[in-house]
Coordinates of C-alpha atoms and ligand atoms in Angstrom, one line a residue:
M1 CA 110.6 129.1 105.4
R2 CA 109.9 127.3 108.6
I3 CA 108.3 123.8 108.7
L4 CA 107.1 122.2 111.9
A5 CA 107.2 118.4 111.4
N6 CA 105.2 117.8 114.5
D7 CA 104.8 114.0 114.2
G8 CA 108.4 113.7 112.8
I9 CA 109.7 113.2 109.3
D10 CA 112.1 110.6 107.9
A11 CA 115.7 111.7 107.9
V12 CA 116.0 111.7 104.1
G13 CA 112.9 113.9 103.7
K14 CA 114.3 116.3 106.3
Q15 CA 117.6 116.5 104.6
L16 CA 116.0 117.2 101.2
L17 CA 114.0 120.1 102.8
E18 CA 117.1 121.5 104.5
Q19 CA 119.2 121.3 101.3
A20 CA 116.4 123.3 99.6
G21 CA 116.8 126.0 102.3
F22 CA 114.0 125.2 104.7
F23 CA 114.3 125.2 108.5
V24 CA 112.7 122.0 109.7
D25 CA 111.7 121.6 113.4
T26 CA 111.0 118.0 114.5
N27 CA 110.1 118.9 118.1
N28 CA 106.8 117.3 119.0
I29 CA 104.8 120.3 120.4
P30 CA 101.9 119.2 122.6
Q31 CA 98.5 119.7 121.0
D32 CA 97.4 122.4 123.6
Q33 CA 100.5 124.5 122.9
L34 CA 100.3 124.3 119.1
P35 CA 97.9 127.4 118.6
E36 CA 100.6 129.6 120.1
A37 CA 103.7 127.8 118.7
L38 CA 102.6 127.2 115.2
K39 CA 102.2 131.0 114.6
N40 CA 105.9 131.0 113.9
Y41 CA 105.8 128.5 111.0
D42 CA 104.8 128.5 107.4
A43 CA 103.8 124.9 107.2
I44 CA 103.1 121.9 109.4
T45 CA 103.5 118.3 108.6
V46 CA 101.6 115.6 110.6
R47 CA 101.0 111.9 110.6
S48 CA 97.9 110.6 112.4
A49 CA 98.6 112.0 115.9
T50 CA 98.5 115.8 115.6
Q51 CA 95.1 117.2 115.1
V52 CA 94.8 120.2 112.7
R53 CA 91.3 121.5 113.5
K54 CA 89.5 124.8 112.8
D55 CA 90.8 126.3 116.1
L56 CA 94.4 125.7 115.2
I57 CA 93.9 126.9 111.6
D58 CA 92.2 130.1 112.9
A59 CA 95.0 130.7 115.4
C60 CA 97.8 130.6 112.7
P61 CA 97.2 133.1 109.9
N62 CA 100.7 132.5 108.6
L63 CA 100.1 128.9 107.8
K64 CA 100.3 128.2 104.1
L65 CA 100.5 124.4 103.9
I66 CA 99.5 121.4 105.9
G67 CA 101.2 118.1 104.9
R68 CA 99.9 114.7 105.9
G69 CA 102.5 112.0 105.8
G70 CA 100.3 109.1 104.8
V71 CA 96.7 108.7 103.5
G72 CA 93.9 109.4 105.9
M73 CA 93.0 113.0 106.5
D74 CA 90.7 112.3 109.5
N75 CA 92.8 114.4 111.8
I76 CA 92.7 117.5 109.5
D77 CA 89.8 119.9 108.8
V78 CA 90.7 119.8 105.1
V79 CA 87.7 121.7 103.6
Y80 CA 88.0 124.5 106.3
A81 CA 91.8 124.8 105.6
K82 CA 91.3 125.0 101.8
N83 CA 88.5 127.6 102.2
K84 CA 91.0 129.7 104.2
G85 CA 93.5 129.4 101.2
I86 CA 95.7 126.8 102.9
T87 CA 97.1 124.0 100.7
V88 CA 96.7 120.5 102.0
V89 CA 98.8 117.7 100.6
N90 CA 99.2 114.0 101.5
T91 CA 101.3 111.0 100.3
P92 CA 98.6 108.5 99.4
A93 CA 100.6 105.8 97.6
A94 CA 103.8 105.7 99.7
S95 CA 102.6 103.2 102.3
S96 CA 100.5 100.8 100.2
P97 CA 103.1 98.0 99.9
S98 CA 103.7 98.1 103.6
V99 CA 100.0 97.9 104.5
A100 CA 99.5 95.1 102.0
E101 CA 102.4 93.1 103.5
L102 CA 100.9 93.6 107.0
V103 CA 97.7 92.0 105.7
F104 CA 99.7 88.9 104.9
A105 CA 101.6 89.0 108.2
H106 CA 98.1 88.8 109.8
L107 CA 96.9 86.1 107.4
F108 CA 99.9 83.8 107.9
T109 CA 99.7 84.4 111.6
G110 CA 96.0 83.5 111.6
I111 CA 96.2 80.3 109.5
R112 CA 99.0 78.9 111.7
F113 CA 97.9 80.4 115.1
L114 CA 101.2 82.2 115.6
H115 CA 99.7 85.0 117.7
D116 CA 98.3 82.5 120.2
S117 CA 101.2 80.0 120.2
N118 CA 103.6 82.9 120.9
R119 CA 101.5 83.8 123.9
K120 CA 101.7 80.1 125.2
M121 CA 105.4 79.4 124.6
P122 CA 107.8 78.6 126.2
V123 CA 106.6 75.5 128.1
E124 CA 108.7 73.0 130.1
G125 CA 109.0 69.3 129.3
N126 CA 108.0 67.0 126.4
T127 CA 104.4 66.5 127.6
A128 CA 103.6 70.2 127.7
F129 CA 105.4 70.7 124.4
N130 CA 103.6 67.9 122.7
K131 CA 100.3 69.3 124.0
L132 CA 101.1 72.6 122.3
K133 CA 102.1 70.8 119.1
K134 CA 98.7 69.2 119.1
A135 CA 96.9 72.4 120.0
Y136 CA 98.5 74.3 117.1
A137 CA 98.3 71.6 114.4
G138 CA 95.5 71.8 111.9
G139 CA 96.7 75.0 110.2
I140 CA 95.8 75.6 106.6
E141 CA 97.5 77.1 103.5
L142 CA 96.7 80.3 101.6
K143 CA 97.7 78.8 98.2
G144 CA 94.6 77.9 96.2
K145 CA 92.2 79.8 98.5
K146 CA 89.9 82.7 97.6
I147 CA 90.6 86.1 99.1
G148 CA 87.8 88.7 99.0
I149 CA 89.1 92.3 98.9
I150 CA 86.7 95.0 99.8
G151 CA 87.9 98.3 98.4
F152 CA 90.1 97.9 95.4
G153 CA 92.1 101.1 95.5
R154 CA 95.8 101.5 96.1
I155 CA 96.2 99.1 99.1
G156 CA 93.5 96.7 97.9
R157 CA 95.4 96.2 94.6
E158 CA 98.8 95.8 96.4
T159 CA 97.2 93.2 98.6
A160 CA 95.7 91.5 95.5
K161 CA 99.1 91.3 93.8
I162 CA 100.7 89.5 96.8
A163 CA 97.7 87.1 96.9
L164 CA 98.0 86.4 93.2
G165 CA 101.7 85.8 93.7
L166 CA 100.9 83.2 96.3
G167 CA 98.5 81.4 94.0
M168 CA 95.3 82.7 95.6
E169 CA 92.2 83.6 93.7
V170 CA 91.2 87.2 94.1
L171 CA 87.6 88.5 94.3
A172 CA 87.4 92.2 94.3
Y173 CA 84.6 94.5 95.3
D174 CA 84.6 98.3 94.9
L175 CA 82.1 101.1 94.2
Y176 CA 84.1 101.7 91.0
E177 CA 85.0 99.4 88.2
V178 CA 87.5 96.7 89.1
P179 CA 90.3 95.9 86.5
S180 CA 90.1 92.4 85.0
E181 CA 93.8 91.7 85.6
L182 CA 96.7 93.2 87.5
E183 CA 100.4 93.3 86.4
L184 CA 102.7 91.5 88.8
S185 CA 106.4 92.6 88.9
L186 CA 108.5 89.6 89.7
A187 CA 112.2 89.2 90.5
G188 CA 114.5 89.7 87.5
G189 CA 112.2 92.4 86.0
V190 CA 109.7 89.8 84.8
K191 CA 106.2 91.1 84.5
V192 CA 103.0 89.0 84.2
N193 CA 99.4 89.9 84.0
V194 CA 97.2 87.8 86.3
P195 CA 93.3 87.9 86.3
V196 CA 91.2 89.2 89.2
R197 CA 87.5 88.7 89.4
S198 CA 85.1 91.6 90.0
A199 CA 82.5 90.5 92.5
E200 CA 79.3 91.9 93.9
F201 CA 79.4 92.4 97.7
N202 CA 77.1 89.5 98.4
E203 CA 79.1 87.1 96.2
L204 CA 82.3 88.2 97.9
I205 CA 81.2 87.6 101.4
T206 CA 79.6 84.3 100.7
E207 CA 82.4 82.8 98.5
A208 CA 85.6 84.1 100.1
D209 CA 87.8 82.0 102.4
F210 CA 89.5 85.2 103.6
I211 CA 88.4 88.8 103.6
S212 CA 90.6 91.9 103.7
L213 CA 89.1 95.4 104.0
H214 CA 90.6 98.4 102.3
I215 CA 87.9 101.1 102.3
P216 CA 87.8 104.5 104.0
F217 CA 85.9 105.0 107.3
L218 CA 82.2 104.8 106.6
D219 CA 79.2 106.0 108.6
K220 CA 78.4 102.4 109.6
P221 CA 80.2 99.1 109.4
I222 CA 80.2 97.4 106.0
I223 CA 80.5 94.0 107.9
G224 CA 78.1 93.3 110.8
A225 CA 76.2 90.4 112.2
E226 CA 74.1 89.9 109.1
E227 CA 77.1 89.7 106.8
F228 CA 79.0 87.3 109.2
R229 CA 75.9 85.0 109.1
R230 CA 76.3 84.7 105.3
M231 CA 80.0 83.9 105.3
K232 CA 81.7 80.5 104.8
P233 CA 82.3 79.0 108.3
G234 CA 86.0 79.1 109.1
I235 CA 86.7 82.4 107.2
G236 CA 89.6 84.6 108.2
I237 CA 89.1 88.4 108.4
V238 CA 91.8 91.1 108.2
N239 CA 91.2 94.7 108.8
C240 CA 94.1 97.1 108.1
S241 CA 91.9 99.9 106.9
R242 CA 90.0 102.0 109.5
G243 CA 88.3 101.2 112.8
G244 CA 84.5 101.1 112.4
T245 CA 84.4 99.3 109.1
V246 CA 83.8 96.0 110.8
D247 CA 81.3 95.8 113.7
E248 CA 83.6 94.7 116.6
K249 CA 80.9 93.2 118.8
A250 CA 79.5 91.1 115.9
L251 CA 83.1 90.1 115.0
V252 CA 83.7 88.7 118.5
E253 CA 80.3 86.8 118.4
A254 CA 81.3 85.4 115.0
L255 CA 84.7 84.3 116.4
D256 CA 83.1 82.7 119.4
S257 CA 80.4 80.9 117.3
G258 CA 83.1 79.6 114.9
I259 CA 81.9 81.3 111.8
V260 CA 85.1 83.3 111.8
A261 CA 88.3 81.2 112.5
F262 CA 90.5 84.2 113.1
A263 CA 90.8 87.9 112.7
G264 CA 93.8 90.2 112.2
L265 CA 93.3 93.7 113.3
D266 CA 95.5 96.8 112.8
V267 CA 92.7 99.3 113.4
F268 CA 90.1 99.6 116.1
D269 CA 86.9 101.5 116.9
N270 CA 88.4 103.0 120.0
E271 CA 92.0 103.8 119.2
P272 CA 94.2 104.0 121.2
T273 CA 92.4 101.8 123.7
P274 CA 90.8 98.9 121.8
A275 CA 88.0 96.9 123.6
E276 CA 89.2 94.3 126.1
E277 CA 87.3 91.5 124.3
L278 CA 89.6 92.1 121.3
L279 CA 92.8 92.4 123.2
K280 CA 92.4 89.1 125.1
H281 CA 90.7 87.1 122.3
P282 CA 92.8 83.9 121.4
K283 CA 91.6 84.1 117.8
I284 CA 92.6 87.7 117.2
S285 CA 96.0 88.8 116.0
L286 CA 96.6 92.5 116.9
T287 CA 98.9 95.3 115.8
P288 CA 98.7 98.9 117.0
H289 CA 97.9 100.7 113.7
I290 CA 101.4 100.0 112.2
G291 CA 100.3 99.4 108.6
A292 CA 102.6 102.2 107.3
A293 CA 105.2 101.9 109.9
T294 CA 108.1 100.3 107.9
N295 CA 111.4 102.0 107.3
E296 CA 110.8 101.9 103.5
A297 CA 107.3 103.4 103.7
Q298 CA 108.5 106.2 106.1
E299 CA 111.3 107.1 103.8
R300 CA 109.0 107.2 100.7
I301 CA 106.5 109.3 102.7
G302 CA 109.3 111.7 103.9
V303 CA 110.8 112.1 100.4
E304 CA 107.3 112.6 98.7
L305 CA 106.3 115.1 101.4
A306 CA 109.5 117.0 101.0
G307 CA 109.0 117.2 97.2
L308 CA 105.5 118.5 97.6
I309 CA 106.6 121.1 100.1
I310 CA 109.5 122.2 98.0
D311 CA 107.4 122.4 94.8
F312 CA 104.7 124.4 96.6
F313 CA 107.0 127.1 98.1
K314 CA 109.3 127.3 95.1
K315 CA 106.4 127.9 92.7
Ligands
NAD1 P1 92.1 104.3 98.1 O1 91.3 105.6 98.2 O2 93.1 104.1 97.1 O3 91.1 103.0 98.0 C1 89.9 102.9 98.7 C2 88.9 102.2 97.8 O4 87.7 101.9 98.5 C3 88.5 103.1 96.6 O5 88.7 102.3 95.4 C4 87.0 103.3 96.8 O6 86.3 103.4 95.6 C5 86.6 102.1 97.6 N1 85.4 102.3 98.4 C6 85.1 103.4 99.2 N2 83.9 103.2 99.8 C7 83.5 101.9 99.5 C8 82.4 101.1 99.8 N3 81.5 101.5 100.6 N4 82.4 99.9 99.2 C9 83.4 99.4 98.4 N5 84.4 100.1 98.1 C10 84.5 101.4 98.6 O7 92.6 104.2 99.6 P2 93.9 103.3 100.1 O8 95.1 104.1 100.0 O9 93.8 102.0 99.4 O10 93.5 103.1 101.6 C11 92.5 102.2 102.1 C12 92.3 102.3 103.5 O11 93.5 102.0 104.3 C13 91.9 103.7 104.0 O12 90.9 103.6 105.0 C14 93.2 104.2 104.7 O13 92.9 105.2 105.7 C15 93.7 102.9 105.3 N6 95.1 102.9 105.6 C16 95.5 102.3 106.7 C17 96.9 102.3 107.1 C18 97.3 101.5 108.3 O14 98.3 101.9 108.9 N7 96.6 100.5 108.7 C19 97.8 102.9 106.3 C20 97.4 103.6 105.2 C21 96.0 103.6 104.8

């Protein structure tokens, strides 16, 4: 069996596949050459870069499985593939802790202006240094504040657990029922149950000190100008979910008017070229869609994907 891991696969996952007798090719074949090249493989694994659309599926009648390392299947024509008898698998839970930790990287950055002070340092001399000290004083703490989590699935819950561990209050909004408490696993094997509060959307956006989004891509933004107007002035917004869930133009206006104190963005409307106003904004901390890009998450993704592929072909 031949597997093309076109966007790469973690070394441990590759090894598991090879030990099970699979040939794994990690060459990154350009998109326009894939219809010809993929004919020689039984399965393809992708992350978010390679597109597996109808034309590619039609060109490769030998294809039996498409594996997505990660969650979002936006780059795969899943229904079309399934109708053609191709199995499509992904590894939804493997990256959740890493994405949740990135949310807090952005939150800590925002409350202490790290993104902006990094841009301004180093400076020469005491006067300039003291000016910076003054400019970046006035930070705040997360402890004791309310975080509103929109979308209480895998990553939303991981985010909530970190927040609860920091002594924050969690308001959670989802289309489905929100649990009344979450179990936190602490060092030394200690487990404690900590309450979360299920909130209506309006309650969440008006009460939260910080909002973190963890929903899939929707037809239109869930947060736009009208929602920003109802938020507490000085709120911090983090989006590590999907571009398009927050109206970027309204976000910049809310940052400029002071309603929003800072934003942390890992995802954008126009990836891979986010709008200039976002890139240059002093109140925005930016990362290039790296939520799942930790060594630990990539290893979990590779191992899970390998297991799914082995199970499928050895059935
Ligand atoms: P999930 O399916 O476990 O959770 C999503 C939750 O959102 C579900 O509970 C669902 O009921 C809820 N939801 C859907 N539409 C909603 C709406 N309109 N209002 C309120 N709730 C709604 O997904 P997940 O694994 O937690 O992933 C969340 C998001 O993070 C996805 O968009 C995913 O693509 C993205 N993601 C980003 C990165 C990254 O690198 N930044 C990595 C992994 C996942």
